[in-house]
mmCIF file of C-alpha atoms and ligand atoms in Angstrom:
data_model
loop_
_atom_site.group_PDB
_atom_site.id
_atom_site.type_symbol
_atom_site.label_atom_id
_atom_site.label_comp_id
_atom_site.label_asym_id
_atom_site.label_seq_id
_atom_site.Cartn_x
_atom_site.Cartn_y
_atom_site.Cartn_z
ATOM 1 C CA MET J 1 19.499 11.615 12.923
ATOM 2 C CA ILE J 2 18.819 12.015 9.214
ATOM 3 C CA GLU J 3 21.487 12.842 6.638
ATOM 4 C CA ASN J 4 20.005 13.912 3.320
ATOM 5 C CA PRO J 5 22.791 15.763 1.480
ATOM 6 C CA PHE J 6 21.129 15.865 -1.978
ATOM 7 C CA THR J 7 18.210 17.676 -3.558
ATOM 8 C CA TYR J 8 16.230 15.981 -6.329
ATOM 9 C CA ALA J 9 14.836 17.356 -9.578
ATOM 10 C CA LEU J 10 12.823 15.810 -12.409
ATOM 11 C CA GLU J 11 13.405 16.532 -16.078
ATOM 12 C CA LEU J 12 10.258 15.911 -18.114
ATOM 13 C CA PHE J 13 10.207 14.842 -21.772
ATOM 14 C CA SER J 14 7.354 14.686 -24.232
ATOM 15 C CA GLY J 15 6.637 11.457 -26.148
ATOM 16 C CA ALA J 16 8.689 12.966 -29.021
ATOM 17 C CA ASN J 17 11.673 13.195 -26.627
ATOM 18 C CA ARG J 18 11.491 16.988 -26.361
ATOM 19 C CA SER J 19 12.621 18.333 -22.978
ATOM 20 C CA LEU J 20 9.863 20.109 -21.070
ATOM 21 C CA GLY J 21 12.271 21.482 -18.482
ATOM 22 C CA GLN J 22 13.472 20.597 -14.998
ATOM 23 C CA PHE J 23 11.329 20.715 -11.884
ATOM 24 C CA ALA J 24 12.652 20.902 -8.326
ATOM 25 C CA THR J 25 10.920 18.434 -5.979
ATOM 26 C CA ASP J 26 10.262 18.567 -2.268
ATOM 27 C CA PRO J 27 9.460 14.941 -1.415
ATOM 28 C CA HIS J 28 8.131 13.839 1.964
ATOM 29 C CA TRP J 29 10.777 11.378 3.094
ATOM 30 C CA GLY J 30 8.817 10.109 6.111
ATOM 31 C CA SER J 31 7.366 7.064 4.339
ATOM 32 C CA VAL J 32 10.699 5.898 2.881
ATOM 33 C CA VAL J 33 12.500 6.220 6.210
ATOM 34 C CA GLU J 34 9.646 4.345 7.906
ATOM 35 C CA TRP J 35 9.899 1.608 5.255
ATOM 36 C CA ALA J 36 13.695 1.300 5.617
ATOM 37 C CA ARG J 37 13.380 1.014 9.402
ATOM 38 C CA PHE J 38 10.625 -1.609 9.097
ATOM 39 C CA GLU J 39 12.653 -3.686 6.608
ATOM 40 C CA ALA J 40 15.794 -3.533 8.788
ATOM 41 C CA TRP J 41 13.722 -4.468 11.827
ATOM 42 C CA ARG J 42 12.011 -7.426 10.190
ATOM 43 C CA ARG J 43 15.248 -8.770 8.749
ATOM 44 C CA ALA J 44 17.580 -8.107 11.680
ATOM 45 C CA GLY J 45 15.334 -7.656 14.732
ATOM 46 C CA ASP J 46 17.201 -5.372 17.129
ATOM 47 C CA ALA J 47 14.578 -2.680 17.694
ATOM 48 C CA ALA J 48 16.749 -0.727 20.133
ATOM 49 C CA ARG J 49 19.609 -0.134 17.671
ATOM 50 C CA ILE J 50 17.196 0.679 14.802
ATOM 51 C CA GLY J 51 15.565 3.329 16.989
ATOM 52 C CA GLU J 52 18.980 4.953 17.527
ATOM 53 C CA ALA J 53 20.340 4.402 14.007
ATOM 54 C CA LYS J 54 21.598 7.205 11.792
ATOM 55 C CA VAL J 55 19.602 7.440 8.544
ATOM 56 C CA ASN J 56 21.366 8.401 5.323
ATOM 57 C CA ILE J 57 19.512 9.131 2.071
ATOM 58 C CA GLU J 58 21.566 9.295 -1.121
ATOM 59 C CA PRO J 59 21.057 8.893 -4.870
ATOM 60 C CA VAL J 60 21.878 5.771 -6.889
ATOM 61 C CA ALA J 61 23.859 7.185 -9.830
ATOM 62 C CA ASP J 62 22.847 6.232 -13.366
ATOM 63 C CA GLY J 63 25.489 3.641 -14.389
ATOM 64 C CA THR J 64 25.896 5.111 -17.904
ATOM 65 C CA ALA J 65 25.300 8.850 -17.589
ATOM 66 C CA GLY J 66 26.584 9.262 -14.010
ATOM 67 C CA LEU J 67 25.397 11.911 -11.530
ATOM 68 C CA PRO J 68 23.437 14.149 -11.590
ATOM 69 C CA TYR J 69 21.392 11.467 -13.415
ATOM 70 C CA ALA J 70 20.093 8.891 -10.958
ATOM 71 C CA THR J 71 18.068 5.686 -11.261
ATOM 72 C CA GLY J 72 16.717 6.007 -7.719
ATOM 73 C CA PHE J 73 17.987 6.478 -4.181
ATOM 74 C CA LYS J 74 18.897 4.398 -1.156
ATOM 75 C CA VAL J 75 18.220 4.732 2.523
ATOM 76 C CA ARG J 76 20.899 3.273 4.812
ATOM 77 C CA LEU J 77 20.621 2.762 8.549
ATOM 78 C CA THR J 78 23.850 2.677 10.541
ATOM 79 C CA HIS J 79 24.524 2.300 14.222
ATOM 80 C CA ARG J 80 28.090 3.061 15.357
ATOM 81 C CA ARG J 81 29.516 2.196 11.907
ATOM 82 C CA THR J 82 27.524 -1.043 11.640
ATOM 83 C CA THR J 83 25.078 -1.098 8.731
ATOM 84 C CA LEU J 84 21.736 -2.383 10.017
ATOM 85 C CA GLY J 85 19.969 -2.285 6.660
ATOM 86 C CA GLU J 86 19.773 -0.619 3.278
ATOM 87 C CA SER J 87 16.646 -0.169 1.141
ATOM 88 C CA VAL J 88 16.876 0.855 -2.503
ATOM 89 C CA PHE J 89 14.013 2.809 -4.106
ATOM 90 C CA SER J 90 13.692 3.113 -7.869
ATOM 91 C CA GLN J 91 12.807 6.224 -9.851
ATOM 92 C CA THR J 92 9.195 4.927 -9.819
ATOM 93 C CA TRP J 93 8.896 6.399 -6.323
ATOM 94 C CA PHE J 94 8.852 9.845 -8.025
ATOM 95 C CA ASP J 95 6.030 8.963 -10.495
ATOM 96 C CA GLN J 96 3.374 10.902 -8.602
ATOM 97 C CA LEU J 97 5.625 13.966 -8.221
ATOM 98 C CA ALA J 98 6.312 13.811 -11.978
ATOM 99 C CA ARG J 99 2.552 13.638 -12.644
ATOM 100 C CA ASP J 100 2.061 16.693 -10.394
ATOM 101 C CA ALA J 101 4.863 18.536 -12.240
ATOM 102 C CA SER J 102 3.329 17.681 -15.630
ATOM 103 C CA ALA J 103 0.182 19.618 -14.681
ATOM 104 C CA THR J 104 1.971 22.944 -15.215
ATOM 105 C CA ARG J 105 3.048 21.874 -18.740
ATOM 106 C CA VAL J 106 -0.527 20.773 -19.495
ATOM 107 C CA ALA J 107 -1.764 24.175 -18.302
ATOM 108 C CA GLN J 108 0.790 25.833 -20.638
ATOM 109 C CA GLY J 109 -0.362 23.693 -23.576
ATOM 110 C CA GLU J 110 3.009 21.892 -23.954
ATOM 111 C CA LEU J 111 1.468 18.533 -23.043
ATOM 112 C CA LYS J 112 -2.074 17.300 -23.598
ATOM 113 C CA ALA J 113 -4.013 15.919 -20.621
ATOM 114 C CA GLY J 114 -3.579 12.143 -20.653
ATOM 115 C CA GLU J 115 -0.573 12.278 -23.029
ATOM 116 C CA THR J 116 2.320 9.941 -22.194
ATOM 117 C CA PHE J 117 5.477 11.650 -21.014
ATOM 118 C CA TYR J 118 8.813 10.498 -19.608
ATOM 119 C CA PHE J 119 11.074 11.813 -16.894
ATOM 120 C CA LYS J 120 14.645 11.538 -15.690
ATOM 121 C CA LEU J 121 15.656 11.834 -12.056
ATOM 122 C CA LEU J 122 18.490 14.217 -11.194
ATOM 123 C CA ALA J 123 20.291 14.598 -7.865
ATOM 124 C CA TYR J 124 22.385 17.630 -6.888
ATOM 125 C CA PRO J 125 24.491 18.049 -3.745
ATOM 126 C CA ARG J 126 22.655 20.329 -1.325
ATOM 127 C CA PRO J 127 24.606 23.574 -0.774
ATOM 128 C CA VAL J 128 26.347 23.316 2.602
ATOM 129 C CA ASP J 129 24.683 26.441 3.974
ATOM 130 C CA ALA J 130 21.191 25.614 2.633
ATOM 131 C CA PRO J 131 18.596 25.851 5.402
ATOM 132 C CA ALA J 132 16.947 22.552 6.362
ATOM 133 C CA LYS J 133 13.501 22.261 4.803
ATOM 134 C CA ALA J 134 10.380 21.240 6.655
ATOM 135 C CA SER J 135 10.342 17.865 4.876
ATOM 136 C CA THR J 136 13.878 17.124 6.130
ATOM 137 C CA ILE J 137 12.878 17.843 9.711
ATOM 138 C CA GLU J 138 9.582 15.962 9.450
ATOM 139 C CA VAL J 139 11.218 12.520 9.492
ATOM 140 C CA VAL J 140 13.189 13.077 12.681
ATOM 141 C CA GLU J 141 10.701 11.245 14.808
ATOM 142 C CA ILE J 142 11.231 8.555 17.371
ATOM 143 C CA TRP J 143 10.827 5.095 15.917
ATOM 144 C CA GLN J 144 8.368 3.007 17.852
ATOM 145 C CA PRO J 145 8.974 -0.743 17.749
ATOM 146 C CA ILE J 146 5.783 -2.609 16.847
ATOM 147 C CA PRO J 147 4.367 -5.132 19.357
ATOM 148 C CA LEU J 148 5.021 -8.705 18.224
ATOM 149 C CA LYS J 149 3.364 -11.981 19.163
ATOM 150 C CA MET J 150 5.711 -14.964 18.974
ATOM 151 C CA SER J 151 4.198 -17.974 17.244
ATOM 152 C CA ASP J 152 5.003 -20.686 14.747
ATOM 153 C CA LEU J 153 4.196 -19.485 11.217
ATOM 154 C CA GLN J 154 4.660 -22.862 9.502
ATOM 155 C CA SER J 155 1.459 -24.224 11.015
ATOM 156 C CA LEU J 156 -0.406 -21.139 9.721
ATOM 157 C CA THR J 157 0.996 -21.600 6.204
ATOM 158 C CA ALA J 158 -0.025 -25.278 6.266
ATOM 159 C CA GLN J 159 -3.719 -24.389 6.701
ATOM 160 C CA ALA J 160 -3.751 -21.420 4.299
ATOM 161 C CA THR J 161 -4.766 -20.961 0.654
ATOM 162 C CA PRO J 162 -2.621 -18.448 -1.280
ATOM 163 C CA VAL J 163 -4.482 -15.834 -3.352
ATOM 164 C CA ASP J 164 -2.953 -13.623 -6.096
ATOM 165 C CA ASP J 165 0.561 -15.135 -5.883
ATOM 166 C CA PRO J 166 2.019 -13.766 -2.624
ATOM 167 C CA HIS J 167 5.545 -12.461 -3.346
ATOM 168 C CA PRO J 168 8.302 -14.043 -1.219
ATOM 169 C CA ASP J 169 9.793 -10.580 -0.432
ATOM 170 C CA ASP J 170 6.520 -9.232 0.959
ATOM 171 C CA VAL J 171 5.510 -9.666 4.593
ATOM 172 C CA PRO J 172 3.025 -12.564 4.411
ATOM 173 C CA VAL J 173 -0.582 -11.592 5.201
ATOM 174 C CA PHE J 174 -3.068 -14.151 6.596
ATOM 175 C CA ILE J 175 -6.808 -13.399 6.547
ATOM 176 C CA PRO J 176 -9.248 -15.860 8.160
ATOM 177 C CA HIS J 177 -11.998 -17.245 5.957
ATOM 178 C CA HIS J 178 -14.682 -15.831 8.287
ATOM 179 C CA VAL J 179 -13.360 -12.297 7.583
ATOM 180 C CA ILE J 180 -13.653 -12.956 3.833
ATOM 181 C CA GLU J 181 -17.246 -14.102 4.357
ATOM 182 C CA GLU J 182 -18.200 -11.258 6.722
ATOM 183 C CA THR J 183 -16.891 -8.592 4.350
ATOM 184 C CA ALA J 184 -18.752 -10.252 1.449
ATOM 185 C CA THR J 185 -22.008 -10.255 3.471
ATOM 186 C CA MET J 186 -21.556 -6.584 4.437
ATOM 187 C CA THR J 187 -20.956 -5.704 0.784
ATOM 188 C CA GLU J 188 -24.079 -7.588 -0.323
ATOM 189 C CA LYS J 189 -26.208 -5.880 2.348
ATOM 190 C CA ALA J 190 -24.925 -2.396 1.482
ATOM 191 C CA GLY J 191 -26.237 -2.743 -2.089
ATOM 192 C CA ALA J 192 -25.270 0.272 -4.159
ATOM 193 C CA ASN J 193 -23.375 1.974 -1.292
ATOM 194 C CA GLU J 194 -19.803 1.460 -0.211
ATOM 195 C CA THR J 195 -19.235 -0.101 3.189
ATOM 196 C CA GLY J 196 -16.141 -0.254 5.373
ATOM 197 C CA SER J 197 -14.510 -1.880 8.369
ATOM 198 C CA ILE J 198 -11.258 -1.879 10.301
ATOM 199 C CA LEU J 199 -9.000 -4.954 10.229
ATOM 200 C CA ILE J 200 -7.449 -5.908 13.554
ATOM 201 C CA GLY J 201 -5.020 -8.631 14.561
ATOM 202 C CA HIS J 202 -1.356 -9.177 15.328
ATOM 203 C CA LEU J 203 2.084 -8.967 13.844
ATOM 204 C CA ARG J 204 3.414 -12.431 14.518
ATOM 205 C CA CYS J 205 7.041 -13.473 14.622
ATOM 206 C CA ASP J 206 8.211 -17.041 14.181
ATOM 207 C CA PRO J 207 10.629 -17.817 17.028
ATOM 208 C CA GLY J 208 12.654 -20.177 14.809
ATOM 209 C CA THR J 209 12.974 -18.278 11.534
ATOM 210 C CA ARG J 210 12.335 -14.715 12.882
ATOM 211 C CA GLN J 211 9.965 -14.252 9.925
ATOM 212 C CA ILE J 212 7.234 -11.670 10.532
ATOM 213 C CA ALA J 213 3.637 -11.973 9.288
ATOM 214 C CA VAL J 214 0.506 -9.860 9.425
ATOM 215 C CA VAL J 215 -2.273 -12.028 10.874
ATOM 216 C CA VAL J 216 -5.788 -10.599 10.796
ATOM 217 C CA THR J 217 -8.091 -11.920 13.542
ATOM 218 C CA ALA J 218 -11.305 -9.929 13.041
ATOM 219 C CA ILE J 219 -13.025 -6.937 11.491
ATOM 220 C CA ILE J 220 -14.742 -4.133 13.322
ATOM 221 C CA PRO J 221 -17.529 -2.883 11.058
ATOM 222 C CA ALA J 222 -17.381 0.887 10.754
ATOM 223 C CA LYS J 223 -21.018 1.673 11.517
ATOM 224 C CA HIS J 224 -20.541 5.385 11.475
ATOM 225 C CA VAL J 225 -18.764 5.808 8.156
ATOM 226 C CA GLU J 226 -19.969 8.402 5.739
ATOM 227 C CA ALA J 227 -20.650 6.096 2.824
ATOM 228 C CA SER J 228 -21.873 7.091 -0.567
ATOM 229 C CA ARG J 229 -21.966 5.382 -3.926
ATOM 230 C CA ASP J 230 -18.325 6.073 -4.664
ATOM 231 C CA SER J 231 -16.457 6.990 -1.498
ATOM 232 C CA LEU J 232 -16.131 6.260 2.149
ATOM 233 C CA THR J 233 -14.930 8.332 5.097
ATOM 234 C CA PHE J 234 -14.246 7.029 8.596
ATOM 235 C CA THR J 235 -15.629 9.312 11.318
ATOM 236 C CA ALA J 236 -14.394 9.976 14.874
ATOM 237 C CA GLN J 237 -17.082 7.562 16.119
ATOM 238 C CA THR J 238 -15.466 4.743 14.088
ATOM 239 C CA TRP J 239 -12.200 5.207 15.961
ATOM 240 C CA SER J 240 -13.837 5.230 19.400
ATOM 241 C CA ASP J 241 -15.695 2.011 18.424
ATOM 242 C CA VAL J 242 -12.367 0.441 17.428
ATOM 243 C CA ASP J 243 -10.684 1.507 20.686
ATOM 244 C CA ALA J 244 -13.593 0.126 22.707
ATOM 245 C CA ALA J 245 -13.552 -3.182 20.819
ATOM 246 C CA LEU J 246 -9.780 -3.599 21.203
ATOM 247 C CA THR J 247 -10.068 -2.992 24.957
ATOM 248 C CA LEU J 248 -13.012 -5.392 25.323
ATOM 249 C CA ARG J 249 -11.329 -8.196 23.411
ATOM 250 C CA GLN J 250 -8.222 -8.093 25.671
ATOM 251 C CA SER J 251 -6.112 -9.871 23.050
ATOM 252 C CA ASP J 252 -3.395 -7.251 22.465
ATOM 253 C CA GLU J 253 -4.640 -6.756 18.919
ATOM 254 C CA ILE J 254 -3.578 -3.748 16.901
ATOM 255 C CA ILE J 255 -5.068 -2.011 13.854
ATOM 256 C CA LEU J 256 -3.715 -3.722 10.730
ATOM 257 C CA GLY J 257 -5.649 -1.843 8.066
ATOM 258 C CA TRP J 258 -9.101 -1.507 6.595
ATOM 259 C CA ALA J 259 -11.572 -3.198 4.293
ATOM 260 C CA HIS J 260 -14.103 -1.567 2.004
ATOM 261 C CA SER J 261 -16.371 -2.479 -0.850
ATOM 262 C CA HIS J 262 -16.773 -1.383 -4.450
ATOM 263 C CA PRO J 263 -20.343 -1.977 -5.593
ATOM 264 C CA GLY J 264 -19.108 -2.490 -9.157
ATOM 265 C CA LYS J 265 -22.290 -4.028 -10.518
ATOM 266 C CA PHE J 266 -24.213 -0.918 -9.461
ATOM 267 C CA TRP J 267 -21.622 1.454 -10.941
ATOM 268 C CA CYS J 268 -21.678 -0.290 -14.315
ATOM 269 C CA ASN J 269 -24.168 0.933 -16.891
ATOM 270 C CA PRO J 270 -27.342 -1.201 -16.465
ATOM 271 C CA GLN J 271 -28.144 -0.728 -20.191
ATOM 272 C CA CYS J 272 -24.985 -2.608 -21.246
ATOM 273 C CA SER J 273 -25.002 -6.234 -22.353
ATOM 274 C CA ALA J 274 -23.766 -8.914 -19.944
ATOM 275 C CA GLU J 275 -20.653 -9.268 -22.067
ATOM 276 C CA ARG J 276 -19.827 -5.548 -21.987
ATOM 277 C CA ARG J 277 -20.578 -5.416 -18.255
ATOM 278 C CA ARG J 278 -18.079 -8.240 -17.700
ATOM 279 C CA GLU J 279 -15.378 -6.107 -19.362
ATOM 280 C CA CYS J 280 -16.407 -2.958 -17.436
ATOM 281 C CA ALA J 281 -13.518 -1.473 -15.406
ATOM 282 C CA TYR J 282 -15.810 -1.163 -12.369
ATOM 283 C CA MET J 283 -16.233 -4.949 -12.275
ATOM 284 C CA LYS J 284 -12.478 -5.343 -11.771
ATOM 285 C CA PRO J 285 -10.547 -4.664 -8.566
ATOM 286 C CA PHE J 286 -8.864 -1.247 -8.371
ATOM 287 C CA PHE J 287 -7.615 1.195 -5.756
ATOM 288 C CA SER J 288 -9.010 4.651 -6.449
ATOM 289 C CA ALA J 289 -7.266 7.989 -5.903
ATOM 290 C CA HIS J 290 -9.550 8.502 -2.882
ATOM 291 C CA ASP J 291 -8.616 5.030 -1.496
ATOM 292 C CA ARG J 292 -4.942 5.919 -1.961
ATOM 293 C CA THR J 293 -5.249 9.228 -0.108
ATOM 294 C CA LEU J 294 -7.109 7.579 2.763
ATOM 295 C CA HIS J 295 -4.524 4.762 3.000
ATOM 296 C CA GLU J 296 -1.580 7.199 2.854
ATOM 297 C CA THR J 297 -3.080 9.411 5.538
ATOM 298 C CA VAL J 298 -4.616 6.937 7.978
ATOM 299 C CA PHE J 299 -2.858 3.621 7.298
ATOM 300 C CA SER J 300 0.702 4.783 6.692
ATOM 301 C CA LYS J 301 2.626 2.069 8.582
ATOM 302 C CA PRO J 302 4.586 -0.262 6.276
ATOM 303 C CA PHE J 303 2.529 -3.277 7.448
ATOM 304 C CA HIS J 304 -0.891 -1.635 6.949
ATOM 305 C CA ILE J 305 -3.144 -3.347 4.397
ATOM 306 C CA ALA J 306 -6.366 -2.555 2.524
ATOM 307 C CA LEU J 307 -8.829 -5.280 1.547
ATOM 308 C CA VAL J 308 -11.162 -4.356 -1.323
ATOM 309 C CA VAL J 309 -14.328 -6.361 -1.982
ATOM 310 C CA THR J 310 -15.642 -5.856 -5.524
ATOM 311 C CA ASN J 311 -19.291 -6.784 -5.994
ATOM 312 C CA THR J 312 -19.645 -8.035 -9.578
ATOM 313 C CA ASP J 313 -22.349 -9.763 -11.631
ATOM 314 C CA VAL J 314 -20.517 -13.059 -11.045
ATOM 315 C CA GLY J 315 -19.789 -12.743 -7.325
ATOM 316 C CA MET J 316 -17.474 -11.021 -4.869
ATOM 317 C CA ILE J 317 -13.782 -10.526 -5.630
ATOM 318 C CA HIS J 318 -11.455 -9.966 -2.686
ATOM 319 C CA SER J 319 -8.192 -8.186 -3.479
ATOM 320 C CA LEU J 320 -5.505 -6.810 -1.208
ATOM 321 C CA TYR J 321 -3.331 -3.668 -1.395
ATOM 322 C CA GLY J 322 -0.369 -2.749 0.776
ATOM 323 C CA TRP J 323 2.920 -0.894 1.061
ATOM 324 C CA GLN J 324 5.932 -1.979 -0.932
ATOM 325 C CA ARG J 325 8.994 0.280 -0.833
ATOM 326 C CA ALA J 326 6.841 3.168 0.389
ATOM 327 C CA LEU J 327 4.362 2.873 -2.512
ATOM 328 C CA ILE J 328 0.901 1.264 -2.502
ATOM 329 C CA HIS J 329 0.648 -1.853 -4.694
ATOM 330 C CA PRO J 330 -1.774 -4.747 -5.215
ATOM 331 C CA ARG J 331 -0.388 -7.742 -3.327
ATOM 332 C CA GLY J 332 -1.041 -11.415 -2.620
ATOM 333 C CA PHE J 333 -2.285 -12.879 0.655
ATOM 334 C CA HIS J 334 -3.335 -16.160 2.293
ATOM 335 C CA ILE J 335 -6.821 -17.207 3.372
ATOM 336 C CA LEU J 336 -6.813 -19.139 6.634
ATOM 337 C CA ASN J 337 -9.069 -22.095 7.450
ATOM 338 C CA SER J 338 -10.462 -22.257 3.974
ATOM 339 C CA ASN J 339 -11.500 -25.814 3.122
ATOM 340 C CA ARG J 340 -12.496 -24.815 -0.358
ATOM 341 C CA PRO J 341 -11.601 -21.839 -2.539
ATOM 342 C CA SER J 342 -14.466 -19.384 -2.281
ATOM 343 C CA THR J 343 -16.402 -18.286 -5.368
ATOM 344 C CA ALA J 344 -14.588 -14.963 -5.168
ATOM 345 C CA VAL J 345 -11.172 -16.569 -5.475
ATOM 346 C CA ALA J 346 -12.259 -18.702 -8.411
ATOM 347 C CA ALA J 347 -13.680 -15.672 -10.215
ATOM 348 C CA LYS J 348 -10.530 -13.580 -9.716
ATOM 349 C CA THR J 349 -8.208 -16.239 -11.063
ATOM 350 C CA GLY J 350 -10.386 -16.465 -14.151
ATOM 351 C CA ASP J 351 -11.368 -20.102 -13.744
ATOM 352 C CA PRO J 352 -12.963 -20.816 -17.144
ATOM 353 C CA THR J 353 -15.422 -23.385 -15.734
ATOM 354 C CA HIS J 354 -16.749 -20.789 -13.358
ATOM 355 C CA GLU J 355 -17.076 -18.226 -16.155
ATOM 356 C CA LYS J 356 -19.085 -20.655 -18.275
ATOM 357 C CA THR J 357 -21.389 -21.986 -15.614
ATOM 358 C CA CYS J 358 -22.057 -18.767 -13.722
ATOM 359 C CA PRO J 359 -25.618 -17.619 -14.424
ATOM 360 C CA ILE J 360 -25.229 -14.127 -15.871
ATOM 361 C CA THR J 361 -28.442 -12.288 -16.601
ATOM 362 C CA ALA J 362 -28.476 -9.476 -19.098
ATOM 363 C CA SER J 363 -30.011 -6.288 -17.787
HETATM 364 ZN ZN1 ZN Y 401 -12.456 2.340 -2.988
#
């Protein structure tokens, strides 16, 4: 059961602090409820009670101005008066809705496209007789506990190399070195086109600490993707290949996410100098609007991850993206069975020796 007794609005302001009016929002709460359930589950276990828990969504009042001004909202799970977990989401969660709202003011000439604007979050009690909206009903779905494999995580950590400073609050992600190499080879072979694959593996739980980790075991190359120079679409054939591979492998693996490449060195202007190419945005890891839409639609579970391989003039850069409080963020991970840091890792961390010695040829 979901209790969501408030409606939320955004008040937009121009850079000169001029109010551009209030906009009602109709957020999709599914991802925040899913996140709150996942967090409660990974911290407290107890899948059965989380499945039955009452979900309450309410604003966090602005400490100075008070309601209706809010700094965010919280999602609380309770089971027979016992709180199983509470997740707090900041106003940042509304950034995209604010961007969408700003489009009408751009169309009316009150804001310029690309101009910086600000917004305040407002929360109003929902009228008692207001009909439930589709987005309120949407989240009333049965929570499915995720299959877990019990195993010691300390031994995994001992043989892993951290990349991009994994945050202690995030679910740790372990990717074997052979997956890093296979995705780099696929990227190299694809040349100027994007290439993709599905990441499979397990959610592992340490029997001692109850800590949960995402452990990738393999990739299933998506042979039937529709790949072009700047986007990638998985087809129905990809999913039947994945199902067949999971059945064949008989290892109880699940889909953990996806990997795809950005052929940055082919996107960058070939007329530019080596120095300018090195500064080119395409040579740096990013998650495009198309990547975001695909991840939100297909890989919406809180533990789903996206590995991006950027093909640059100085080698491959592996970077990881994942869910954090129901938003997609860059995140750290661990490479398993890596005896040496790969070239990609050295390049990403900006190792000056690598930068100096890497043979860069001007086009
Ligand atoms: Zn992409």
